[in-house]
Short mmCIF file of C-alpha atoms and ligand atoms in Angstrom, two decimals:
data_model
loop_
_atom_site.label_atom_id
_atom_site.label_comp_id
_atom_site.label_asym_id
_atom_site.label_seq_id
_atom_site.Cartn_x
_atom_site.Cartn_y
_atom_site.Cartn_z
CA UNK R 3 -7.97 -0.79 -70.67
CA UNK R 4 -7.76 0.25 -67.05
CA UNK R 5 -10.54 -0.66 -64.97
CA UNK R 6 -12.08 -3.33 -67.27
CA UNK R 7 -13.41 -6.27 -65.72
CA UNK R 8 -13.18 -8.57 -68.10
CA UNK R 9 -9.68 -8.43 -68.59
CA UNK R 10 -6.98 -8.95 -66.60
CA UNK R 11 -3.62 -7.36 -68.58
CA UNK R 12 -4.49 -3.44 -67.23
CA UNK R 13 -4.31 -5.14 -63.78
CA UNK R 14 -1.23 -7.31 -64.53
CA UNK R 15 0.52 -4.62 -66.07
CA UNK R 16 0.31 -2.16 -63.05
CA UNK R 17 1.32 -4.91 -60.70
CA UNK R 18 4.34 -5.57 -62.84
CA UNK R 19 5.34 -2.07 -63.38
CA UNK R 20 4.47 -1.32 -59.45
CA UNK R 21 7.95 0.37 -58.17
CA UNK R 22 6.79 -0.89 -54.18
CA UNK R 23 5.27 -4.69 -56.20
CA UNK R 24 8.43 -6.39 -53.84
CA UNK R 25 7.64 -5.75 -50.86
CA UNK R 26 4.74 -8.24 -50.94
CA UNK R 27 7.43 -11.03 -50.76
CA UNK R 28 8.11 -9.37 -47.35
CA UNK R 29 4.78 -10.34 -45.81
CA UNK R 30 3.18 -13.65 -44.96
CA UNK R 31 0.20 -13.66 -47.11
CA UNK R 32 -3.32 -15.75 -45.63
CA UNK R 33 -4.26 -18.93 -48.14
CA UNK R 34 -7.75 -19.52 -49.34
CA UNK R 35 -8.50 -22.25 -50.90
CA UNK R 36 -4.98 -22.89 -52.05
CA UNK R 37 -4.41 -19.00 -53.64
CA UNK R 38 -3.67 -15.80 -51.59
CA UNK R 39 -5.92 -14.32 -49.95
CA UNK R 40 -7.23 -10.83 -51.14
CA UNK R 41 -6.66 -9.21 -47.78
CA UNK R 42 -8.52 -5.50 -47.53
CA UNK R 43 -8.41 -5.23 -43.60
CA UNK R 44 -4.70 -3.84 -43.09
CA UNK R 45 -6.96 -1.17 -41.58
CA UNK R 46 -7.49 -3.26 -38.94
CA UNK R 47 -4.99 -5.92 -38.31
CA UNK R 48 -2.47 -5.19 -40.48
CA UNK R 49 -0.47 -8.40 -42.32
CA UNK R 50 2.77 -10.17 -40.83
CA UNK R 51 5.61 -8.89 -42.12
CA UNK R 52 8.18 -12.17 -42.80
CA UNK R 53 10.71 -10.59 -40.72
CA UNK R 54 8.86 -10.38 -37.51
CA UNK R 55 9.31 -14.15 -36.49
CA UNK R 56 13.21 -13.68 -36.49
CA UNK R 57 12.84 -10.31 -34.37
CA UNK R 58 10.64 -12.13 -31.44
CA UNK R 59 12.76 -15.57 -31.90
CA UNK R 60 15.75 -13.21 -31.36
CA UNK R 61 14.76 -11.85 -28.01
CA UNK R 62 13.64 -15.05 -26.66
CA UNK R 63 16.97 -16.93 -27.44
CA UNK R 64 18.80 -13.55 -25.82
CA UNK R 65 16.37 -14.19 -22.47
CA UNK R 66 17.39 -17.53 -22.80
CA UNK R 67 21.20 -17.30 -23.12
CA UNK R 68 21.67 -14.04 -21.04
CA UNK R 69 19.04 -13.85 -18.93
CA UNK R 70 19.23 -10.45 -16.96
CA UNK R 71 22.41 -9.33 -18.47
CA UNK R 72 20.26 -9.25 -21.59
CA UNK R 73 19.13 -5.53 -20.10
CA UNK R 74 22.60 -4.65 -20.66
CA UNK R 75 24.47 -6.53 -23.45
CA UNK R 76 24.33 -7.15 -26.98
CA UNK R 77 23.62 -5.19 -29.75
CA UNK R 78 19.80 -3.91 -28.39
CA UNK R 79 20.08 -3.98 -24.44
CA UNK R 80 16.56 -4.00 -23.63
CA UNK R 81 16.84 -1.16 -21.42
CA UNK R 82 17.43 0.85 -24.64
CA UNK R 83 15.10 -1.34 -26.50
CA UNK R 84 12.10 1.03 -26.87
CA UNK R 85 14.73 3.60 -27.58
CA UNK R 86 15.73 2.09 -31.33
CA UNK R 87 11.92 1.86 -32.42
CA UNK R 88 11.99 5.87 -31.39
CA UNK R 89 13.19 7.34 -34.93
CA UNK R 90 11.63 5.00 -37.11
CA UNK R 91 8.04 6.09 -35.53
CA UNK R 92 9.12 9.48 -35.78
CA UNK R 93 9.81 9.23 -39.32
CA UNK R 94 6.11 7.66 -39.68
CA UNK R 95 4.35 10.51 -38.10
CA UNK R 96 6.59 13.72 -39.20
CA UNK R 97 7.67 14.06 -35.29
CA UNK R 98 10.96 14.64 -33.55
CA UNK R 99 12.11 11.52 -32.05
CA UNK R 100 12.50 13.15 -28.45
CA UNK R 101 8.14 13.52 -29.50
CA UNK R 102 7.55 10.24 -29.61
CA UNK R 103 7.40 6.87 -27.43
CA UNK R 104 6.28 3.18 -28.05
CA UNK R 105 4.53 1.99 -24.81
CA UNK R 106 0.84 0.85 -23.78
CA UNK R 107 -2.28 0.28 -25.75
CA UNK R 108 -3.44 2.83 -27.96
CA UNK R 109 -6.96 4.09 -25.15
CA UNK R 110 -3.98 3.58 -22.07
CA UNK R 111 -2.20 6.55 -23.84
CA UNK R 112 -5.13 8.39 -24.54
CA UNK R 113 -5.87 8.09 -20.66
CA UNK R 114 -2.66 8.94 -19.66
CA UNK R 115 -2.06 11.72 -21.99
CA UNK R 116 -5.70 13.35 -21.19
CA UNK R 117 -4.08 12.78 -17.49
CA UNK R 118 -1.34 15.94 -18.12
CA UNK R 119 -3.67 17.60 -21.28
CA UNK R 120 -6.89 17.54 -20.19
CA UNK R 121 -6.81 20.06 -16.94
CA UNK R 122 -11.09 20.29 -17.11
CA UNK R 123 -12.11 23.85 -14.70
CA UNK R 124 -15.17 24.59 -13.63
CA UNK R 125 -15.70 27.05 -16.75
CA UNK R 126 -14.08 25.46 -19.15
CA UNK R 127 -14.54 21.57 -18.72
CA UNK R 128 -16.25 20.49 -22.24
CA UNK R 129 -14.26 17.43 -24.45
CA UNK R 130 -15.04 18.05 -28.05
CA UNK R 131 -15.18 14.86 -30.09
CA UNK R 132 -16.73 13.91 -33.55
CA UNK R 133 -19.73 12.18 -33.48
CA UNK R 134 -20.21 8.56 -33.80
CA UNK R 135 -16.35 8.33 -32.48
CA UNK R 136 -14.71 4.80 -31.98
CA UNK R 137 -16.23 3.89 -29.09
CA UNK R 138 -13.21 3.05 -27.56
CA UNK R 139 -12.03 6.37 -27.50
CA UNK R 140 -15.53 7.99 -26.64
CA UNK R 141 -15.53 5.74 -22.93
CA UNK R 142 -12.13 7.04 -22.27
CA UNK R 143 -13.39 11.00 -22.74
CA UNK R 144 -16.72 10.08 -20.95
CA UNK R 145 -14.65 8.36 -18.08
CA UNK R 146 -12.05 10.88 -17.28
CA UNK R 147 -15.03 13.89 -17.54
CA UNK R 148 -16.59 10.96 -15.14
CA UNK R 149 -13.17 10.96 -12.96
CA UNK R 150 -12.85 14.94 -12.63
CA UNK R 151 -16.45 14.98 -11.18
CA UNK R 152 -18.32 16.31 -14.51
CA UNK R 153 -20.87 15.67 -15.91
CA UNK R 154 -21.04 14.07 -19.71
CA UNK R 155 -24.58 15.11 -20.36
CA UNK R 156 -22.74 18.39 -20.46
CA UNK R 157 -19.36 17.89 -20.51
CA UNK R 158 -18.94 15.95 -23.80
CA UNK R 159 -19.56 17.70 -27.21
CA UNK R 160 -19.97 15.35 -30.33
CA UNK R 161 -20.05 17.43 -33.07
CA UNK R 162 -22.51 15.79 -35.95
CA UNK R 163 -21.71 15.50 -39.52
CA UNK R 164 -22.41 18.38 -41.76
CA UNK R 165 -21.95 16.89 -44.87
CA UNK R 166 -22.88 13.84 -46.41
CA UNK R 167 -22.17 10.50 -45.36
CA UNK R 168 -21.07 11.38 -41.78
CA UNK R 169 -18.21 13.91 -43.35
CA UNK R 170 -17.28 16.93 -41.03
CA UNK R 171 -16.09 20.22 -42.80
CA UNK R 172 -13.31 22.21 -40.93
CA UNK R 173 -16.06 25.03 -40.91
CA UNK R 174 -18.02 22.86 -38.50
CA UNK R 175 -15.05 22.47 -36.37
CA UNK R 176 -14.71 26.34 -36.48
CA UNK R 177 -18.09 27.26 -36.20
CA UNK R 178 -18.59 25.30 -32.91
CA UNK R 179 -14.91 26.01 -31.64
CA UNK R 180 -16.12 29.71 -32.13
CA UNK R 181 -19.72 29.38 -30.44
CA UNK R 182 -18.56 26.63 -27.44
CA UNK R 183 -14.46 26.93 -27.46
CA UNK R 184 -14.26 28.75 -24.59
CA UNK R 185 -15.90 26.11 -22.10
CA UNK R 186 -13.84 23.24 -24.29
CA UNK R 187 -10.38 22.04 -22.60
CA UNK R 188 -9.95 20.00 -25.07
CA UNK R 189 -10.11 18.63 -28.32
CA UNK R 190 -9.82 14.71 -28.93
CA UNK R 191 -9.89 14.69 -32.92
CA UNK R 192 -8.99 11.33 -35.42
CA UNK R 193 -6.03 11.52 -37.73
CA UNK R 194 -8.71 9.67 -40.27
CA UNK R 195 -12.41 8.67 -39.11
CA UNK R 196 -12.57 4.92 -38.67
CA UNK R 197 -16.17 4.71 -40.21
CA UNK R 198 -16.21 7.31 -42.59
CA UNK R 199 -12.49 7.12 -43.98
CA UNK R 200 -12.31 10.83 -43.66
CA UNK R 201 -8.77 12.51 -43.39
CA UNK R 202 -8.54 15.60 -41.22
CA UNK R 203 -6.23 18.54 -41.27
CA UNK R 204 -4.34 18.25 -38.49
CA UNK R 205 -2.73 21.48 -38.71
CA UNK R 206 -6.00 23.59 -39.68
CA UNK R 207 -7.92 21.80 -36.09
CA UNK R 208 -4.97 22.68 -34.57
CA UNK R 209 -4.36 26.04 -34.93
CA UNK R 210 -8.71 26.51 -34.66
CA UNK R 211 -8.23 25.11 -31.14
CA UNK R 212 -5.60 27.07 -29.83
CA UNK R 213 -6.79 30.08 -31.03
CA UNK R 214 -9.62 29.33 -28.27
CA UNK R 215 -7.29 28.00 -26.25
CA UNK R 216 -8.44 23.99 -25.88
CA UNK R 217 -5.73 21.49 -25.77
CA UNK R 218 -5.28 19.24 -28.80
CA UNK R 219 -4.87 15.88 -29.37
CA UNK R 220 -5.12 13.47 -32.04
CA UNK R 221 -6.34 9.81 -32.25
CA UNK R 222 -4.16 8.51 -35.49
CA UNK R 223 -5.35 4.76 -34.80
CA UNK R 224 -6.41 5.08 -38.57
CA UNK R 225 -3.50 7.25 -39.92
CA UNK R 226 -0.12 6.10 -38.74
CA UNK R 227 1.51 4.17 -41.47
CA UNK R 228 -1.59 5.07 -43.87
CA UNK R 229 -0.80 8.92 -44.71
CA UNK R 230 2.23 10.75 -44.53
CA UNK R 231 1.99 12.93 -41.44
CA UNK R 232 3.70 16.14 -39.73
CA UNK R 233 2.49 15.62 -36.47
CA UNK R 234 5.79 18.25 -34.68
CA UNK R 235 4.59 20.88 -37.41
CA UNK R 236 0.50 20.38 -36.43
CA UNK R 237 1.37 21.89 -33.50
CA UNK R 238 -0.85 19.02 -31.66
CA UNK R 239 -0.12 18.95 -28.00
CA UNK R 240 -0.28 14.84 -27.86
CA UNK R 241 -1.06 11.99 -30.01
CA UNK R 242 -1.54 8.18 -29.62
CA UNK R 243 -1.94 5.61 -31.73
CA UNK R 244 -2.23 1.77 -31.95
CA UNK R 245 0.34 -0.38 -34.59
CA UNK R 246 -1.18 -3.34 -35.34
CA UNK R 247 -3.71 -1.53 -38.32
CA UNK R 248 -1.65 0.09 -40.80
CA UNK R 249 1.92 -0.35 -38.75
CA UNK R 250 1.60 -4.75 -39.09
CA UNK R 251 2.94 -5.16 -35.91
CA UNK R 252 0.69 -7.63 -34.26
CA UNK R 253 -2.90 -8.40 -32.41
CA UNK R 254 -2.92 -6.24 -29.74
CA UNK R 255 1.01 -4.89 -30.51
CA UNK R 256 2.65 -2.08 -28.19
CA UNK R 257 1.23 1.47 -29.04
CA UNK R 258 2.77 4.51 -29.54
CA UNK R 259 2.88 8.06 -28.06
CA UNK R 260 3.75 11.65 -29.18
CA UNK R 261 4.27 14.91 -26.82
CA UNK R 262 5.12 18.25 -28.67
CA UNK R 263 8.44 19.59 -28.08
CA UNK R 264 6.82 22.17 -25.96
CA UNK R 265 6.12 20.21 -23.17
CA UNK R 266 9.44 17.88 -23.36
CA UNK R 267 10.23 20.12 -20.20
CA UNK R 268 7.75 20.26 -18.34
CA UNK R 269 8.19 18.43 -14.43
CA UNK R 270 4.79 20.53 -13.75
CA UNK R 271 1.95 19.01 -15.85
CA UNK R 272 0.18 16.61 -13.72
CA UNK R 273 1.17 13.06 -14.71
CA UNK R 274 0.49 9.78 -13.67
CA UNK R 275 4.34 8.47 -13.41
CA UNK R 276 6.24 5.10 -12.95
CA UNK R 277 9.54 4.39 -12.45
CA UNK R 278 10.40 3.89 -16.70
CA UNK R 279 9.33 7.48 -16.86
CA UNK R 280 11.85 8.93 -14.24
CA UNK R 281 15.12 10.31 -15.56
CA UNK R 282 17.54 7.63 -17.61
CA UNK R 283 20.47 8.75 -15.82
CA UNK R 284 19.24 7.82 -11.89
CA UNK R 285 16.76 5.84 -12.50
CA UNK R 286 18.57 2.96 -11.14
CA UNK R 287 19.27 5.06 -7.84
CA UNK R 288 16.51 4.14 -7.48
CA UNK R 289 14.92 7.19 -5.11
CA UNK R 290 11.79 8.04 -3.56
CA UNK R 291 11.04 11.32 -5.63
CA UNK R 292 9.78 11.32 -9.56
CA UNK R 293 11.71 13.36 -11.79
CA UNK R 294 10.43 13.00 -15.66
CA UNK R 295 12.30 12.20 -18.08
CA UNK R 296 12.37 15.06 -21.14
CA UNK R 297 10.08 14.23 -23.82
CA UNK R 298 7.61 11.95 -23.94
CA UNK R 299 9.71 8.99 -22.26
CA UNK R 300 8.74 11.00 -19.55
CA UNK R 301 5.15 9.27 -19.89
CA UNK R 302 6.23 5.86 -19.45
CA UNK R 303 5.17 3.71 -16.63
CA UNK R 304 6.65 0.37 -16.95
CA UNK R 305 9.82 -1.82 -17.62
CA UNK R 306 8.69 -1.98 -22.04
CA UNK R 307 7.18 -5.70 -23.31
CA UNK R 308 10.53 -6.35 -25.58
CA UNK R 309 8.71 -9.24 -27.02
CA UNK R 310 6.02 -7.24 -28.06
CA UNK R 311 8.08 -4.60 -28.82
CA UNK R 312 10.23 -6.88 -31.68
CA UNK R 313 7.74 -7.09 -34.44
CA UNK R 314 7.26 -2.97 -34.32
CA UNK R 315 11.46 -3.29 -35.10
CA UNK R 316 10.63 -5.09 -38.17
CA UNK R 317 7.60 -3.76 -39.58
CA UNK R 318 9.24 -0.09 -38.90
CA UNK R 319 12.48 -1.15 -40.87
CA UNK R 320 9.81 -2.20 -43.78
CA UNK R 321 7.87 1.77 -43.41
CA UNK R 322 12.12 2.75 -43.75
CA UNK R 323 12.95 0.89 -46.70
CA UNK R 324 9.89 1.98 -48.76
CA UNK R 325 9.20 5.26 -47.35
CA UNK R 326 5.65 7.11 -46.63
CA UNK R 327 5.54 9.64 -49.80
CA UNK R 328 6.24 6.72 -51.83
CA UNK R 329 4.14 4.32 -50.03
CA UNK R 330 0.99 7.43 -50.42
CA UNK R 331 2.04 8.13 -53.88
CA UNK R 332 0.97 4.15 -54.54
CA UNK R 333 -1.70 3.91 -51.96
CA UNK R 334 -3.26 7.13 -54.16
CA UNK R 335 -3.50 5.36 -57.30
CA UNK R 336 -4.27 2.22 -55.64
CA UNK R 337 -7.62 3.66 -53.74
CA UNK R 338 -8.09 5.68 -56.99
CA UNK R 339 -8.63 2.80 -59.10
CA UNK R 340 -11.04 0.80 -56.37
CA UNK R 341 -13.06 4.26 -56.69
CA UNK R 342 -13.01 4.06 -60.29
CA UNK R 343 -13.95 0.17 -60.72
CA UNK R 344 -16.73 0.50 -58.64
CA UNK R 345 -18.15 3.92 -59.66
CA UNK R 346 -18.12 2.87 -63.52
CA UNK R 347 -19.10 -0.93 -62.61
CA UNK R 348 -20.23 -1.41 -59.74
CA UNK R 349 -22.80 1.55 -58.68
CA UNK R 350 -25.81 0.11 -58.56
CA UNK R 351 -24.53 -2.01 -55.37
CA UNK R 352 -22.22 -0.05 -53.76
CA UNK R 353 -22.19 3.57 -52.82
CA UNK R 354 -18.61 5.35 -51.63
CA UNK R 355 -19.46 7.19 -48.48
CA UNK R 356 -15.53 7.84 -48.03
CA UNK R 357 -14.46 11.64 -49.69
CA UNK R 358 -13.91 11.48 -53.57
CA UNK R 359 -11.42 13.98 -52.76
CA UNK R 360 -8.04 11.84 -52.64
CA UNK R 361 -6.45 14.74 -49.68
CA UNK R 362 -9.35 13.77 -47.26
CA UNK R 363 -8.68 10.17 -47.47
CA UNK R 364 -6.38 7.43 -46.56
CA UNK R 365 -6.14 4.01 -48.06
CA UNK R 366 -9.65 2.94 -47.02
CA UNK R 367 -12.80 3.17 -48.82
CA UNK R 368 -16.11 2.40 -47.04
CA UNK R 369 -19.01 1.11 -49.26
CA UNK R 370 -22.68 1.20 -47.95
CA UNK R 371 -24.71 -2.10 -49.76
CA UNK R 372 -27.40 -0.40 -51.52
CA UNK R 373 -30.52 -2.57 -50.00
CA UNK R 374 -30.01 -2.74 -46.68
CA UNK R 375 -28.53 -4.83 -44.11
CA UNK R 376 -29.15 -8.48 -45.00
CA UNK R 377 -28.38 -7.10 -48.62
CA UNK R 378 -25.03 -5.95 -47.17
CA UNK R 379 -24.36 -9.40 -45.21
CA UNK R 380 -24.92 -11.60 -47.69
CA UNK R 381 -22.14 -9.76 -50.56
CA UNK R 382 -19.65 -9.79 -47.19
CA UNK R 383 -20.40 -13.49 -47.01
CA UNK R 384 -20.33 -14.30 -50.63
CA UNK R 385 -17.01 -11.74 -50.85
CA UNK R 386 -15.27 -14.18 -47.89
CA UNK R 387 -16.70 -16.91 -49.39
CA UNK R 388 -14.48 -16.27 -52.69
CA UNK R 389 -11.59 -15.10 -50.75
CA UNK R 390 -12.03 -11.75 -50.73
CA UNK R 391 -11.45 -10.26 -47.63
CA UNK R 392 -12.99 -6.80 -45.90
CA UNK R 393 -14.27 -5.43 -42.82
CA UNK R 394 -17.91 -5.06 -41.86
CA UNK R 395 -19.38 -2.17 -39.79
CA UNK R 396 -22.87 -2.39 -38.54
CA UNK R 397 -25.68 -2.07 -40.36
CA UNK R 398 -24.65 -2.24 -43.75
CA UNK R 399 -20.96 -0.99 -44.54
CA UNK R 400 -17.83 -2.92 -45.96
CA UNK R 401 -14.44 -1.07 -45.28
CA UNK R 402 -11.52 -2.00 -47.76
CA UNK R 403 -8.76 -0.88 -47.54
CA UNK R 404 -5.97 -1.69 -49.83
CA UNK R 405 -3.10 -1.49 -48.15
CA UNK R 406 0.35 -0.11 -50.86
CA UNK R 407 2.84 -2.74 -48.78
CA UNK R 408 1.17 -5.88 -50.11
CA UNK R 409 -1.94 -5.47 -52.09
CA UNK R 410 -2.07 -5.41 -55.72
CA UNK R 411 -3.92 -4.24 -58.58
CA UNK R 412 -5.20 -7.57 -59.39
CA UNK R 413 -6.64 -7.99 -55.61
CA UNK R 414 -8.80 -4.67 -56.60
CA UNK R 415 -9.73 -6.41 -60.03
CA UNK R 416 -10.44 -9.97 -57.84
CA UNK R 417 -12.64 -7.61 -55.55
CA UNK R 418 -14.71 -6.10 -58.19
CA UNK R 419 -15.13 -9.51 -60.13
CA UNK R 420 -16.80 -10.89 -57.40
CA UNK R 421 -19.05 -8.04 -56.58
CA UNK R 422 -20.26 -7.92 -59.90
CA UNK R 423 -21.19 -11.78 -59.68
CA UNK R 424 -22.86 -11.64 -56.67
CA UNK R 425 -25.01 -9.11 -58.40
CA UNK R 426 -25.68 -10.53 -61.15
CA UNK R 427 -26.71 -13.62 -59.77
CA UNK R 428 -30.03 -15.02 -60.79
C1 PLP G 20 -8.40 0.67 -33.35
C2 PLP G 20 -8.82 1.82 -32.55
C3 PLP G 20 -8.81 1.79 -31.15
C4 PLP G 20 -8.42 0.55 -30.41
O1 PLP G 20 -7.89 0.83 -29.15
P1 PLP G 20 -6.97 -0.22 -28.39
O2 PLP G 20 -6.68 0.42 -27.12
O3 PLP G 20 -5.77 -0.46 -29.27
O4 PLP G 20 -7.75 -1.50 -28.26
C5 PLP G 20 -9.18 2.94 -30.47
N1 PLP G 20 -9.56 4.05 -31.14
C6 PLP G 20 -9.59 4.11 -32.48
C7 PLP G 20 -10.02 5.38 -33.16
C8 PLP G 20 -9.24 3.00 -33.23
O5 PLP G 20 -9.30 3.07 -34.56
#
């Protein structure tokens, strides 16, 4: 019977019959005392995909063998490298590939994106964020109010949680977009809240803000690679995001960018320009004046890392092969039956702060340790301690995320086993 813990065949069975069950084999999978690791932190550093080695290994012998002429020869110049990563990122996020451009770090791209989107007048200066943002994301709003000689204490709007467990209803977002929208330039939203798990409408904020006329952007650190997305459609006016959580590209890998169509023209937005932005076609001129590229290569600074850049060419061709609405479609039922296990077994230690709705959630569930924080610490220890991997989040919440590419049923089962024996320890 599904969800039983004493059993393993429910478990087994939905491994077995799993259509997406291969692409485990793809990915190099920790050890733990000689048997896999059950890995629930793809939201944070995603696993290696097997391919990834070859990718890098590739480049390297190309630098080695060709040297310069590697820019121009072979089957991926690197001149046009960043270029071949452009429609498989597009696919990920539901944008037009002229939208979207691998470059940076995920808060670089927020900076230089707020740079062109983020036009703060005296009337109408105000950032609106969520509350209890990534903190990451909250210095770079705080900084460039900071830079354009506001002031935060006023500036910066963090709208608090209406709902439960730190969950923000889109009547929040309209209710203060309606009392405060016209002093907000802009709105710096999450694709899916890092703490809480919650999945916004990207769409519905979208069309709230414009209708006040803020400029939108979305931080999808936590939803690239985890939902299917239609980023073009949102209407959002930019997006970044980082690949190494849900995307398995890497510690620290090469982040990615997205400009709507409507500003692929646009040589007079403010921007803060290098030479890998400037027009393909006289670049190499190599003249004094800046002329953008169209789209958002025209937001690139720098010659691209290519060996950063080669494990995002292999985990993309992975996203490719299994496709998001199938990858979702797994990821649904997968999250669906960690919710289930732990609400019918599991309750009295673990309460779901993450939406029970399925539409305002990604992979991740976040679990608050009823008792308190040393509670908390000691089932994360005794959860590592058996090989059972999660996140932990200050003062008393384990993230897991199970992520469709590699985990399995029988990690969730694994997961739940050893919850229950921690709690029923004498
Ligand atoms: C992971 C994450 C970051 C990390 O930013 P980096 O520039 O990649 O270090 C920033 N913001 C959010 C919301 C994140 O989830």
């Amino acid at each position: 019977m599904a969800s039983d813990l004493d059993h393993d065949a429910w478990a087994l069975d939905r491994d077995a019959a799993d259509p997406l069950a291969g692409f485990r084999a793809e990915f190099l999978i920790p050890q733990h005392a000689g048997r896999d690791l059950h890995y629930f932190v793809g939201n944070s550093l995603g696993l290696q995909p097997r391919s990834a080695a070859a990718a890098v290994a590739e480049e390297l012998e190309r630098w080695g063998r060709q040297a310069v002429e590697g820019h121009f020869q072979g089957e991926r110049p690197w001149m046009h490298y960043h270029a071949t990563l452009r429609e498989p990122m597009a696919r990920v996020v539901g944008a037009l590939p002229q939208e979207v451009v691998v470059m940076n770090t995920l808060s670089v791209n927020l900076h230089l994106l707020m740079a062109s989107f983020y036009r703060p007048r005296r009337e109408r200066a105000a950032i609106l964020i969520e509350a209890g943002a990534f903190p990451s994301d909250r210095h770079a709003v705080v900084s460039q109010i900071r830079f354009h000689g506001f002031d935060p204490a006023t500036e910066l709007i963090e709208l608090e949680a209406d709902g439960p467990n730190g969950h923000i209803s889109l009547a929040a977002i309209e209710r203060v977009l309606a009392e405060q929208g016209h002093r907000i330039a802009l709105v710096l939203w999450p694709g899916v809240q890092y703490r809480s798990g919650q999945a916004f409408d990207l769409a519905a904020i979208t069309r709230l803000a414009h209708a006040r006329g803020c400029a939108v952007g979305f931080d999808l650190a936590h939803a690239a690679g985890n939902l299917p997305l239609a980023l073009h459609d949102s209407g959002a006016d930019f997006a970044a995001w980082c690949t190494y959580k849900y995307l398995n590209s890497g510690p620290g890998a090469v982040a990615a960018a997205f400009v709507h169509e409507r500003h692929a023209r646009r040589p007079d937005l403010p921007r803060l320009a290098g030479w890998w932005g400037h027009r393909k076609a006289t670049r190499f001129l190599m003249g004094p004046e800046f002329e953008p590229e169209d789209g958002a290569d025209g937001w690139q600074l720098s010659n691209p890392p290519i060996l950063a850049m080669a494990p995002i060419r292999a985990s993309l061709a992975l996203f490719d092969a299994a496709t998001l609405p199938t990858l979702r479609e797994k990821s649904l039922t997968l999250t669906g039956c960690l919710e289930s296990l732990i609400n019918k077994h599991l309750g009295a230690v673990l309460d779901i702060l993450t939406p029970a709705d399925p539409q305002q959630r990604g992979a991740q569930l976040s679990l608050r340790v009823r008792g308190g924080r040393e509670h908390g610490r000691a089932l994360f220890e005794h959860l590592a301690a058996e090989g059972v991997l999660g996140d932990w989040r200050e003062p008393d919440v384990i993230r897991i995320s199970p992520a469709p590419l590699y985990n399995r049923f029988t990690d969730l089962l694994a997961f739940a086993r050893s919850v229950r024996a921690w709690s029923l320890r004498p």
